[in-house]
């Protein structure tokens, strides 16, 4: 059974649990956002950071983070377009009525990638204490002394990306690096890079995780084991008792040292996204595959959708703070699939993948 749903309706279905009740065992969804945009398209200024906007704070770091992420966005999209060889990134700059804006770069219908997007956002204003609880696990200490219902002034700058290849043997990749400030001098960094294949290739996973470990070790030898374990916990699809993919690194609320040190770590991570991911895609982009293998890839994309719309902190935060819907839902694949009570054959590559999603492995 095929169906076309708006992303907003899909969110409602997922939260109600109804998406698992499609009548037929084979179903595909093509997802398109339908909410009217609340921002206006603009020419991107030299900087979206203005000292008169947002809470008092570290304005030099805000500008520095924005500039680094702008440069990373261009570098990553140019390198990915070169690997694809058949499509370029469409650029779309926008401004929020409540303050800030951003730049989206999206590749669609490429030779290698079905959909790839890298989105820069710089936003500021005030948010509810409930929204802050989504943005950080340490919300209680960050709102200490505030009255119930009092709004929280904030600044946030981030670069997020998801890439969905066509070939089932090419993994999906996601990264996000961000910087937050709220009132009273409170600040923190967050981010990570993770990979979601449909099939396990141990050599590929050793390369991906090894590249991330190399970046982490240059800054703190405790980073990789700590952030790898954090990713395995964070990307858990609780209602499935399995992870979205095969992990990577994830961190949040990072404020335990000089902000310049953490900035340099985030910069190193962003600048090594393609070196961790690109060689894997180039290696497998022309691999032959069967229809059944394609269907398995689409089922794993279904799991990706479930995580992003039910658990992902960035998605929920964006929706609670009135973010740009096209940017928030950019992470969703164009197509995904659900089969009723699908169980991979014992001993199959698909069963091995599920085992790795239920029992985290060291690569």
Coordinates of C-alpha atoms in Angstrom, one line a residue, residues 1-3 19-28 337-342:
X1 CA 0.0 0.0 0.0
X2 CA 1.4 3.4 -0.9
X3 CA 0.4 6.6 0.9
X19 CA 1.5 4.8 11.9
X20 CA 2.1 1.1 12.7
X21 CA -1.5 0.3 11.9
X22 CA -1.4 0.4 8.1
X23 CA -3.5 -2.4 6.8
X24 CA -1.1 -4.0 4.3
X25 CA 2.4 -5.5 5.1
X26 CA 4.1 -3.4 2.4
X27 CA 3.8 0.4 2.7
X28 CA 5.9 3.3 1.5
X337 CA 8.8 1.8 4.4
X338 CA 6.9 -0.1 7.1
X339 CA 6.1 -3.8 7.0
X340 CA 3.9 -5.4 9.5
X341 CA 5.8 -7.4 12.1
X342 CA 8.8 -7.9 9.7

